Short mmCIF file of C-alpha atoms in Angstrom, two decimals:
data_model
loop_
_atom_site.label_atom_id
_atom_site.label_comp_id
_atom_site.label_asym_id
_atom_site.label_seq_id
_atom_site.Cartn_x
_atom_site.Cartn_y
_atom_site.Cartn_z
CA MET A 1 35.08 28.39 13.16
CA ILE A 2 31.29 27.93 13.32
CA LEU A 3 31.59 24.65 11.43
CA ASN A 4 34.16 23.35 13.92
CA TYR A 5 31.85 24.30 16.76
CA VAL A 6 28.94 22.45 15.13
CA ILE A 7 31.04 19.29 14.69
CA TYR A 8 32.27 19.49 18.29
CA THR A 9 28.70 19.85 19.60
CA TYR A 10 27.55 16.91 17.48
CA LYS A 11 30.29 14.61 18.78
CA LEU A 12 29.78 15.68 22.42
CA ASN A 13 26.06 15.00 22.40
CA LYS A 14 26.51 11.75 20.51
CA GLU A 15 28.79 10.49 23.28
CA LYS A 16 25.99 11.30 25.79
CA ASN A 17 23.63 9.05 23.75
CA THR A 18 21.37 11.94 22.82
CA ASN A 19 18.99 11.08 19.95
CA MET A 20 19.44 12.70 16.52
CA GLY A 21 16.42 15.00 16.80
CA GLU A 22 17.65 16.51 20.02
CA ILE A 23 21.18 16.85 18.62
CA TRP A 24 20.06 18.79 15.55
CA GLY A 25 17.72 20.93 17.61
CA LEU A 26 20.55 21.82 19.96
CA ILE A 27 22.91 22.58 17.09
CA GLY A 28 20.29 24.74 15.38
CA SER A 29 19.56 26.81 18.47
CA LYS A 30 23.24 27.40 19.23
CA LEU A 31 23.97 28.24 15.61
CA ALA A 32 21.13 30.75 15.58
CA SER A 33 22.46 32.30 18.77
CA ILE A 34 25.93 32.67 17.28
CA LEU A 35 24.58 34.25 14.12
CA PHE A 36 22.41 36.65 16.16
CA ILE A 37 25.37 37.74 18.27
CA TRP A 38 27.50 38.21 15.15
CA ALA A 39 24.78 40.34 13.53
CA MET A 40 24.58 42.55 16.62
CA ILE A 41 28.35 42.98 16.62
CA GLN A 42 28.35 44.00 12.97
CA ARG A 43 25.51 46.48 13.50
CA TYR A 44 26.38 48.20 16.78
CA CYS A 45 30.11 47.68 17.35
CA PRO A 46 32.64 50.19 15.96
CA HIS A 47 34.60 49.46 12.81
CA GLN A 48 37.74 48.88 14.85
CA ILE A 49 36.03 45.98 16.66
CA HIS A 50 35.09 44.45 13.29
CA ALA A 51 38.69 44.65 12.11
CA LEU A 52 39.96 43.12 15.34
CA ILE A 53 37.48 40.25 15.13
CA GLU A 54 38.37 39.58 11.48
CA LYS A 55 42.06 39.59 12.34
CA LEU A 56 41.54 37.13 15.20
CA SER A 57 39.35 34.96 12.97
CA GLN A 58 42.04 34.91 10.28
CA LYS A 59 44.68 33.88 12.82
CA LEU A 60 42.38 31.15 14.15
CA ALA A 61 41.69 29.93 10.59
CA ASN A 62 45.41 29.83 9.83
CA PHE A 63 45.96 27.84 13.00
CA VAL A 64 43.17 25.38 12.26
CA TYR A 65 43.96 25.10 8.49
CA PRO A 66 47.71 24.31 8.24
CA TYR A 67 47.96 24.42 4.45
CA VAL A 68 49.32 26.97 1.96
CA GLU A 69 47.70 27.61 -1.42
CA VAL A 70 49.46 29.07 -4.49
CA LYS A 71 47.62 30.07 -7.68
CA PHE A 72 49.20 30.08 -11.16
CA PHE A 73 46.88 31.91 -13.57
CA GLU A 74 46.91 31.20 -17.30
CA TYR A 75 47.06 34.92 -18.17
CA ILE A 76 48.62 37.74 -16.15
CA GLY A 77 48.51 41.53 -16.25
CA ASP A 78 45.98 43.94 -17.71
CA TYR A 79 47.00 42.90 -21.24
CA TYR A 80 46.32 39.20 -20.55
CA ARG A 81 49.83 38.07 -21.30
CA THR A 82 50.39 34.31 -21.30
CA ASN A 83 51.88 33.05 -18.04
CA GLU A 84 54.73 30.71 -18.96
CA ALA A 85 54.60 29.13 -15.49
CA PHE A 86 51.04 27.90 -16.23
CA THR A 87 52.24 26.31 -19.48
CA PHE A 88 55.23 24.62 -17.82
CA ILE A 89 53.04 23.23 -15.03
CA GLU A 90 50.59 21.89 -17.63
CA HIS A 91 53.43 20.09 -19.43
CA TYR A 92 54.74 18.69 -16.15
CA LEU A 93 51.36 17.33 -15.06
CA GLN A 94 50.74 15.80 -18.50
CA SER A 95 53.90 13.75 -18.11
CA LYS A 96 52.59 12.18 -14.90
CA PRO A 97 50.26 9.13 -14.72
CA THR A 98 46.61 10.20 -14.95
CA ASN A 99 45.09 7.23 -13.14
CA GLN A 100 44.31 9.40 -10.08
CA ALA A 101 41.86 11.71 -11.84
CA LYS A 102 38.39 10.46 -12.79
CA LYS A 103 37.60 13.31 -15.25
CA LEU A 104 40.05 13.97 -18.07
CA ARG A 105 40.19 15.90 -21.34
CA GLY A 106 41.48 14.17 -24.46
CA GLU A 107 43.36 16.07 -27.17
CA SER A 108 45.07 14.90 -30.34
CA VAL A 109 48.70 16.03 -30.47
CA ARG A 110 50.83 14.95 -33.44
CA LYS A 111 48.40 12.14 -34.24
CA SER A 112 48.58 10.75 -30.70
CA LEU A 113 46.05 11.04 -27.87
CA VAL A 114 47.04 13.15 -24.85
CA LEU A 115 44.97 13.13 -21.65
CA LYS A 116 44.84 16.33 -19.61
CA MET A 117 43.47 17.00 -16.15
CA ASP A 118 39.97 18.43 -16.24
CA GLU A 119 38.72 21.22 -14.00
CA ARG A 120 38.17 20.51 -10.29
CA GLN A 121 40.22 17.32 -10.50
CA GLU A 122 43.06 16.79 -8.03
CA PHE A 123 46.48 15.38 -8.72
CA HIS A 124 48.67 14.23 -5.83
CA ASP A 125 52.40 14.57 -6.41
CA GLU A 126 55.30 13.55 -4.18
CA PHE A 127 58.85 14.86 -4.46
CA GLU A 128 61.64 13.88 -2.05
CA GLY A 129 59.08 12.77 0.52
CA ILE A 130 57.02 16.00 0.35
CA HIS A 131 53.35 15.61 -0.61
CA VAL A 132 51.54 18.31 -2.63
CA VAL A 133 48.18 18.53 -4.40
CA TRP A 134 47.51 20.14 -7.80
CA SER A 135 44.08 21.07 -9.16
CA LEU A 136 42.84 22.99 -12.19
CA ARG A 137 40.27 25.68 -11.33
CA ASN A 138 38.21 28.23 -13.21
CA LEU A 139 37.54 31.66 -11.70
CA VAL A 140 34.46 33.29 -13.25
CA GLN A 141 34.33 37.08 -13.21
CA LYS A 142 30.74 38.18 -12.60
CA THR A 143 29.54 41.34 -14.30
CA ASN A 144 26.44 43.39 -13.48
CA SER A 145 26.10 44.88 -16.97
CA VAL A 146 24.03 43.16 -19.62
CA SER A 147 26.22 41.79 -22.41
CA PHE A 148 25.84 39.52 -25.40
CA TYR A 149 29.18 37.93 -24.57
CA PRO A 150 29.84 35.44 -21.79
CA ALA A 151 31.51 36.55 -18.57
CA ASP A 152 35.29 36.46 -18.64
CA ASP A 153 36.83 33.48 -16.85
CA LYS A 154 40.34 32.79 -15.65
CA ARG A 155 41.87 29.34 -15.49
CA TYR A 156 44.54 28.65 -12.93
CA TYR A 157 46.41 25.79 -11.29
CA LEU A 158 46.06 25.63 -7.52
CA LEU A 159 48.94 24.14 -5.55
CA THR A 160 48.23 23.07 -1.95
CA PHE A 161 50.87 21.92 0.53
CA HIS A 162 51.56 21.90 4.28
CA ARG A 163 52.92 25.17 5.61
CA GLY A 164 55.76 23.32 7.31
CA ASN A 165 57.15 22.52 3.83
CA ARG A 166 56.82 26.06 2.50
CA GLU A 167 60.51 26.83 2.07
CA PHE A 168 61.24 23.50 0.37
CA VAL A 169 58.29 23.79 -2.01
CA VAL A 170 59.04 27.40 -3.01
CA ARG A 171 62.79 27.03 -3.45
CA THR A 172 63.18 23.43 -4.63
CA TYR A 173 59.96 21.76 -5.75
CA LEU A 174 58.58 24.61 -7.89
CA ASN A 175 61.94 25.09 -9.62
CA HIS A 176 61.93 21.36 -10.36
CA VAL A 177 58.40 21.54 -11.82
CA LEU A 178 59.14 24.57 -14.02
CA GLU A 179 62.42 23.16 -15.36
CA GLN A 180 60.88 19.76 -16.08
CA GLY A 181 57.85 21.38 -17.71
CA LYS A 182 60.02 23.59 -19.90
CA ASP A 183 62.14 20.66 -21.10
CA ILE A 184 59.05 18.56 -21.80
CA GLY A 185 57.45 21.43 -23.71
CA LEU A 186 60.52 21.90 -25.91
CA SER A 187 60.84 18.19 -26.67
CA LYS A 188 57.12 17.70 -27.44
CA ARG A 189 56.28 21.19 -28.55
CA GLN A 190 53.26 21.52 -30.79
CA ARG A 191 53.75 24.73 -32.73
CA LYS A 192 50.78 26.95 -33.44
CA LEU A 193 49.57 29.43 -36.05
CA TYR A 194 47.93 32.44 -34.40
CA THR A 195 45.71 35.14 -35.85
CA ASN A 196 44.16 38.20 -34.23
CA CYS A 197 40.45 37.89 -33.39
CA THR A 198 37.64 40.32 -34.13
CA GLY A 199 35.13 41.59 -31.60
CA ASP A 200 35.46 42.31 -27.89
CA SER A 201 34.41 38.95 -26.48
CA ASP A 202 37.93 37.59 -26.26
CA LYS A 203 40.06 39.76 -23.98
CA ARG A 204 43.02 37.41 -23.69
CA GLY A 205 45.39 39.17 -26.03
CA LYS A 206 42.79 38.69 -28.80
CA TRP A 207 44.64 35.74 -30.35
CA SER A 208 43.13 32.51 -31.61
CA HIS A 209 45.17 29.63 -32.95
CA VAL A 210 45.27 26.38 -34.90
CA ILE A 211 47.98 23.74 -35.05
CA PHE A 212 50.75 24.73 -37.46
CA GLU A 213 51.52 21.83 -39.79
CA HIS A 214 52.90 23.50 -42.92
CA PRO A 215 55.47 21.14 -44.58
CA SER A 216 57.61 23.85 -46.21
CA SER A 217 61.34 23.75 -45.51
CA PHE A 218 64.55 25.11 -46.97
CA LYS A 219 65.09 21.76 -48.68
CA THR A 220 61.89 22.16 -50.70
CA ILE A 221 61.97 25.91 -51.47
CA ALA A 222 62.82 26.87 -55.07
CA MET A 223 65.47 29.50 -54.47
CA ASP A 224 69.01 30.36 -55.46
CA GLY A 225 71.42 28.30 -53.38
CA LYS A 226 73.59 31.25 -52.29
CA LYS A 227 70.60 33.29 -51.17
CA LYS A 228 69.19 30.32 -49.28
CA LYS A 229 72.49 29.77 -47.44
CA GLU A 230 72.66 33.47 -46.58
CA ILE A 231 69.19 33.33 -44.99
CA VAL A 232 69.93 30.13 -43.05
CA ASP A 233 73.21 31.54 -41.69
CA ASP A 234 71.45 34.72 -40.59
CA LEU A 235 68.72 32.73 -38.80
CA VAL A 236 71.27 30.59 -36.98
CA THR A 237 73.20 33.66 -35.89
CA PHE A 238 70.00 35.29 -34.64
CA SER A 239 68.80 32.24 -32.69
CA LYS A 240 72.13 32.08 -30.83
CA GLY A 241 72.45 35.83 -30.28
CA LYS A 242 70.83 36.34 -26.88
CA ASP A 243 74.03 37.44 -25.15
CA TYR A 244 75.12 39.50 -28.16
CA TYR A 245 71.88 41.51 -28.30
CA ALA A 246 72.05 42.09 -24.55
CA ARG A 247 75.64 43.31 -24.85
CA ILE A 248 74.90 45.85 -27.60
CA GLY A 249 71.75 47.06 -25.83
CA LYS A 250 69.13 46.03 -28.43
CA PRO A 251 65.97 43.92 -28.08
CA TRP A 252 66.41 40.34 -29.23
CA LYS A 253 64.45 40.65 -32.48
CA ARG A 254 65.09 40.91 -36.21
CA GLY A 255 63.08 42.17 -39.17
CA TYR A 256 62.80 40.60 -42.63
CA LEU A 257 61.25 42.22 -45.72
CA LEU A 258 60.20 39.73 -48.41
CA TYR A 259 59.30 41.37 -51.71
CA GLY A 260 58.72 40.23 -55.26
CA PRO A 261 55.98 39.39 -57.79
CA PRO A 262 53.03 37.20 -56.74
CA GLY A 263 53.74 33.47 -56.81
CA THR A 264 57.45 33.72 -55.99
CA GLY A 265 57.17 31.85 -52.66
CA LYS A 266 57.01 34.54 -49.98
CA SER A 267 54.48 32.68 -47.80
CA SER A 268 56.35 29.39 -48.27
CA LEU A 269 59.56 31.07 -47.14
CA VAL A 270 57.81 32.32 -43.98
CA ALA A 271 56.68 28.77 -43.21
CA ALA A 272 60.17 27.42 -43.89
CA ILE A 273 61.70 29.96 -41.50
CA ALA A 274 59.23 29.00 -38.76
CA ASN A 275 59.90 25.29 -39.30
CA PHE A 276 63.67 25.83 -39.30
CA LEU A 277 63.65 27.76 -36.01
CA LYS A 278 60.73 25.77 -34.54
CA TYR A 279 58.88 29.00 -33.76
CA ASP A 280 55.15 29.76 -33.58
CA ILE A 281 53.66 32.08 -36.21
CA TYR A 282 51.54 35.14 -35.38
CA ASP A 283 49.77 36.28 -38.56
CA ILE A 284 48.42 39.80 -38.02
CA GLU A 285 45.52 41.09 -40.08
CA LEU A 286 45.87 44.87 -39.70
CA THR A 287 42.40 45.61 -41.07
CA ASN A 288 40.95 43.89 -37.97
CA VAL A 289 42.95 46.12 -35.60
CA LYS A 290 40.96 49.23 -34.67
CA THR A 291 43.50 51.38 -32.79
CA ASN A 292 47.17 51.67 -31.94
CA ALA A 293 46.34 50.64 -28.37
CA GLU A 294 44.78 47.42 -29.64
CA LEU A 295 47.87 46.76 -31.76
CA ARG A 296 49.99 47.18 -28.62
CA LYS A 297 47.80 44.67 -26.77
CA LEU A 298 48.43 42.18 -29.55
CA LEU A 299 52.17 42.75 -29.19
CA ILE A 300 52.05 42.06 -25.45
CA GLY A 301 50.22 38.79 -26.11
CA ILE A 302 52.97 37.46 -28.41
CA THR A 303 55.27 34.95 -26.73
CA SER A 304 58.98 34.44 -27.32
CA LYS A 305 60.25 32.06 -30.03
CA SER A 306 57.75 33.46 -32.53
CA VAL A 307 57.55 34.77 -36.08
CA VAL A 308 55.29 37.83 -36.44
CA VAL A 309 53.99 38.13 -40.01
CA ILE A 310 52.14 40.95 -41.76
CA GLU A 311 51.46 39.82 -45.31
CA ASP A 312 50.91 42.28 -48.16
CA ILE A 313 51.79 45.23 -45.94
CA ASP A 314 51.22 47.63 -48.86
CA CYS A 315 47.57 46.51 -49.12
CA SER A 316 46.71 46.06 -45.42
CA LEU A 317 46.12 49.74 -44.59
CA ASP A 318 46.81 53.15 -46.08
CA LEU A 319 49.68 53.85 -43.69
CA THR A 320 51.72 56.10 -45.97
CA GLY A 321 49.14 58.53 -47.37
CA GLN A 322 49.14 61.08 -44.53
CA ARG A 323 52.91 61.00 -44.25
CA LYS A 324 53.34 61.69 -47.96
CA THR A 325 50.73 64.43 -47.89
CA ASP A 326 52.54 66.20 -45.05
CA SER A 327 55.84 66.07 -46.91
CA GLU A 328 54.22 67.34 -50.05
CA ASN A 329 52.67 70.24 -48.14
CA GLY A 330 56.06 71.09 -46.68
CA ASN A 331 57.74 71.09 -50.06
CA GLY A 332 54.87 73.09 -51.48
CA LYS A 333 55.64 76.02 -49.18
CA ASP A 334 59.28 76.08 -50.23
CA GLU A 335 58.63 75.72 -53.95
CA LYS A 336 55.36 77.58 -54.21
CA ASN A 337 56.62 80.02 -56.82
CA GLU A 338 58.10 77.23 -58.95
CA LYS A 339 54.90 75.21 -59.40
CA ASN A 340 52.39 76.03 -62.07
CA GLU A 341 48.64 75.84 -61.84
CA MET A 342 48.47 72.36 -63.41
CA ASN A 343 50.68 70.80 -60.72
CA ASN A 344 48.58 72.39 -57.97
CA GLU A 345 45.47 70.81 -59.43
CA VAL A 346 47.17 67.40 -59.53
CA VAL A 347 48.24 67.71 -55.89
CA ALA A 348 44.74 68.76 -54.84
CA ALA A 349 43.20 65.81 -56.70
CA SER A 350 45.63 63.37 -55.08
CA MET A 351 44.85 64.78 -51.62
CA ILE A 352 41.12 64.31 -52.22
CA GLN A 353 41.75 60.73 -53.31
CA LEU A 354 43.84 60.05 -50.21
CA LYS A 355 41.08 61.41 -47.98
CA GLU A 356 38.51 59.20 -49.69
CA GLU A 357 40.71 56.14 -49.17
CA ALA A 358 41.21 57.10 -45.53
CA ASN A 359 37.44 57.39 -45.04
CA LYS A 360 37.03 53.87 -46.38
CA ASN A 361 39.34 52.63 -43.63
CA LYS A 362 37.67 54.50 -40.78
CA THR A 363 37.06 51.22 -38.98
CA SER A 364 40.82 50.96 -38.44
CA GLN A 365 42.70 53.92 -36.99
CA VAL A 366 46.14 52.29 -36.90
CA THR A 367 48.75 54.87 -37.92
CA LEU A 368 52.22 54.58 -39.34
CA SER A 369 53.59 55.79 -36.00
CA GLY A 370 51.71 53.05 -34.17
CA LEU A 371 53.06 50.40 -36.52
CA LEU A 372 56.63 51.71 -36.15
CA ASN A 373 56.30 51.55 -32.37
CA PHE A 374 55.01 48.01 -32.74
CA ILE A 375 58.13 47.03 -34.68
CA ASP A 376 60.91 48.64 -32.68
CA GLY A 377 59.37 50.89 -30.02
CA ILE A 378 59.77 50.51 -26.27
CA TRP A 379 56.94 47.96 -26.09
CA SER A 380 58.63 45.74 -28.68
CA ALA A 381 61.27 44.77 -26.11
CA SER A 382 58.69 43.12 -23.82
CA THR A 383 59.42 39.66 -25.24
CA GLY A 384 62.70 38.43 -26.69
CA GLU A 385 63.60 36.05 -29.54
CA ARG A 386 61.15 37.32 -32.11
CA LEU A 387 61.24 37.67 -35.90
CA ILE A 388 59.08 40.29 -37.64
CA ILE A 389 58.42 39.62 -41.34
CA PHE A 390 56.69 41.89 -43.85
CA THR A 391 55.73 40.66 -47.31
CA THR A 392 54.83 42.87 -50.26
CA ASN A 393 54.46 42.74 -54.03
CA CYS A 394 55.32 46.43 -54.47
CA VAL A 395 58.20 47.48 -52.24
CA GLU A 396 58.32 50.95 -53.83
CA LYS A 397 54.92 51.77 -52.29
CA LEU A 398 56.19 51.39 -48.71
CA ASP A 399 57.34 54.29 -46.60
CA LYS A 400 61.12 54.43 -46.26
CA ALA A 401 60.82 54.78 -42.49
CA LEU A 402 58.96 51.47 -42.35
CA ILE A 403 61.58 49.38 -44.14
CA ARG A 404 64.83 51.06 -43.11
CA ARG A 405 67.65 49.01 -41.61
CA GLY A 406 67.05 48.46 -37.93
CA ARG A 407 63.37 47.77 -38.57
CA MET A 408 63.57 45.51 -41.58
CA ASP A 409 67.17 44.39 -41.16
CA MET A 410 67.29 41.99 -44.10
CA HIS A 411 65.67 42.71 -47.47
CA ILE A 412 65.07 39.50 -49.44
CA GLU A 413 63.98 39.74 -53.06
CA LEU A 414 62.08 36.71 -54.32
CA SER A 415 62.15 36.98 -58.09
CA TYR A 416 61.19 34.74 -61.01
CA CYS A 417 62.26 31.13 -61.20
CA CYS A 418 65.90 30.46 -62.03
CA PHE A 419 67.44 27.16 -63.14
CA ASP A 420 68.53 26.25 -59.59
CA GLY A 421 64.98 26.78 -58.42
CA PHE A 422 63.68 24.64 -61.27
CA ARG A 423 66.02 21.79 -60.35
CA MET A 424 64.76 21.94 -56.77
CA LEU A 425 61.15 21.79 -57.96
CA ALA A 426 61.95 18.93 -60.34
CA MET A 427 63.44 17.00 -57.45
CA ASN A 428 60.42 17.71 -55.23
CA TYR A 429 57.71 16.99 -57.80
CA MET A 430 59.30 14.30 -60.00
CA SER A 431 62.23 12.97 -57.92
CA ILE A 432 64.76 13.52 -60.71
CA GLU A 433 68.09 15.32 -60.67
CA THR A 434 68.80 15.44 -64.41
CA HIS A 435 67.08 14.87 -67.75
CA PRO A 436 67.90 15.54 -71.44
CA LEU A 437 65.22 18.25 -71.55
CA PHE A 438 66.83 20.19 -68.69
CA GLU A 439 69.08 22.12 -71.09
CA THR A 440 66.05 23.32 -73.07
CA VAL A 441 64.41 24.45 -69.85
CA ARG A 442 67.58 26.30 -68.84
CA CYS A 443 67.69 28.30 -72.08
CA LEU A 444 64.00 29.22 -71.87
CA LEU A 445 64.28 30.30 -68.21
CA GLU A 446 67.08 32.70 -69.19
CA GLU A 447 64.88 34.26 -71.87
CA THR A 448 61.55 34.61 -70.08
CA ASN A 449 60.06 35.36 -66.67
CA ILE A 450 57.95 32.74 -64.92
CA THR A 451 57.17 32.34 -61.24
CA PRO A 452 58.06 29.22 -59.23
CA ALA A 453 54.32 28.70 -58.64
CA ASP A 454 53.71 28.45 -62.42
CA VAL A 455 56.66 26.08 -62.82
CA ALA A 456 55.37 23.85 -60.02
CA GLU A 457 51.88 23.80 -61.52
CA ASN A 458 53.23 22.54 -64.86
CA LEU A 459 55.44 19.91 -63.21
CA MET A 460 52.60 18.52 -61.14
CA PRO A 461 51.10 15.36 -62.75
CA LYS A 462 47.66 15.94 -64.27
CA VAL A 463 46.73 12.26 -64.54
CA ALA A 464 47.72 9.17 -62.60
CA ASN A 465 51.10 7.64 -63.51
CA GLU A 466 52.05 10.54 -65.79
CA ASP A 467 55.64 10.18 -67.00
CA VAL A 468 58.39 12.73 -66.38
CA GLU A 469 58.88 13.65 -70.03
CA THR A 470 55.23 14.67 -70.42
CA SER A 471 55.46 17.06 -67.47
CA LEU A 472 58.69 18.60 -68.75
CA LYS A 473 57.25 19.09 -72.25
CA ARG A 474 54.22 20.81 -70.72
CA LEU A 475 56.55 23.17 -68.84
CA ILE A 476 58.57 23.85 -72.03
CA GLN A 477 55.39 24.69 -73.90
CA ALA A 478 54.32 27.06 -71.10
CA LEU A 479 57.74 28.77 -71.19
CA ARG A 480 57.55 29.24 -74.96
CA SER A 481 54.03 30.65 -74.69
CA SER A 482 55.16 33.06 -71.99
CA LYS A 483 58.10 34.10 -74.18
CA GLU A 484 55.81 34.78 -77.14
CA GLU A 485 53.38 36.80 -75.00
CA ALA A 486 56.23 38.90 -73.62
CA LYS A 487 57.52 39.49 -77.17
CA LYS A 488 54.11 40.61 -78.45
CA LYS A 489 53.64 42.86 -75.46
CA GLY A 490 57.02 44.50 -76.06
CA GLU A 491 56.25 45.08 -79.74
CA LYS A 492 52.90 46.62 -78.85
CA GLU A 493 54.51 48.99 -76.36
CA GLU A 494 57.12 50.01 -78.94
CA SER A 495 54.46 50.73 -81.56
CA THR A 496 52.45 52.74 -79.04
CA GLY A 497 55.52 54.74 -78.15
CA GLU A 498 56.27 55.46 -81.82
CA GLU A 499 52.70 56.68 -82.41
CA ASP A 500 52.91 59.01 -79.41
CA SER A 501 56.22 60.32 -80.68
CA ALA A 502 54.75 60.99 -84.15
CA GLU A 503 51.82 62.90 -82.66
CA ASP A 504 54.20 65.03 -80.61
CA LYS A 505 56.17 65.89 -83.74
CA LYS A 506 52.98 66.89 -85.57
CA SER A 507 51.81 69.15 -82.78
CA PHE A 508 55.20 70.76 -82.15
CA PRO A 509 55.36 72.96 -85.32
CA GLU A 510 51.87 74.27 -84.67
CA GLU A 511 52.87 75.33 -81.18
CA GLU A 512 55.96 76.97 -82.64
CA ILE A 513 53.82 78.97 -85.11
CA ASP A 514 51.46 80.05 -82.35
CA ASN A 515 54.38 81.21 -80.25
CA GLY A 516 55.71 83.18 -83.19
CA LYS A 517 52.40 84.89 -83.73
CA SER A 518 52.07 85.77 -80.11
#
């Protein structure tokens, strides 16, 4: 209002041919008078007068400024959940010509350059004769406290349009932008690999990401054909099950437990699943999560169409110790008279060991209950279309409540390499489907245990232009060596067992004599 008055005074005096010095002097004196009057009103007038003046000023500003502004923030809510509308708008604006903006940001997407609108740059869009303006802004949150971390900022897209077009923009134009942006994002989607951050500087769900470019697929995985088909069919059923899950009253999610010896392809299978479904991957490092509340914040920050992975769940945290100790204490009360002194000492020693292990993990206070709530609690239904995958080398160490059906719906054992897996690896590494040495490999695979990772390492050429037969002979030699090692190990265990048995027989008569004497 004051600015409009200044402009009006300037134009009026200019028409009267008043020189510039007199014009600015007149404007300055009147502006000072207005500010003085406003200061007196604020100091001496009642609060009701202030509110009335502010209300009239707002109405006058709305009358003078005939535009409507809408903000679309990148993150929403106290848990900084990603706003899908912001992402759709970004995709929509990227598809438009960028010759209007003078400041752009260049990013490499799938080996091609993509130009994005930089902050404070305007983009004019027209749809069915209606003109709107988009701009990317950054709202900085100022803090009074001294901190080593930068102040938190919030990016948002600002949409400006004439208030006369409000109904059309809200009901038609914005729906058009969001639908177009969603389709563009799906067609040109660049999938990402997320991991949880450490420290308190990043409050936006505490996720950081890189571009996910893992080449693994079900065509390249060394796995039994029937098991592979079973997994693919289950994934297809899940991806098309939105209405089914809604009908049965369950969140749209599914849990997989991958277990087996190291080197059997658990991580490769996770990548193949993500590539098959075209989902993002969220790899959670539980040792970096301090509390159950922080774990819940991570869950809220996970978007739909995602694979949530916790690798080596048995080694991440000691989540089962307290639960087992409680059950042992409960059984101890019922069977107190049946246990001897030796068993009590063993239980006490194990409890001390569990406490020591728990003290080592004091930095993380995530409990088994918190992890169970993360998997299938009330908060887990906040985002649909989500896979949760656990991997482990020792499935027997996991708590039964953690891997029961309904949490880990499908248990997938990845064992040692079979002949079907070998043929897949031979096709991937040497581009052959058959060879005279295949029968020898088949017989050796049936007699010994070797992981797909070891098979792949032996099939991989060690020198340039290495022939196929050399690689196969190297694999055969490795299989024979593994067979011999397993045979020697078995003989050693048998001999050790026989020695223990002989010692027991020697000591038994002496015990019998002692008992007789007593």
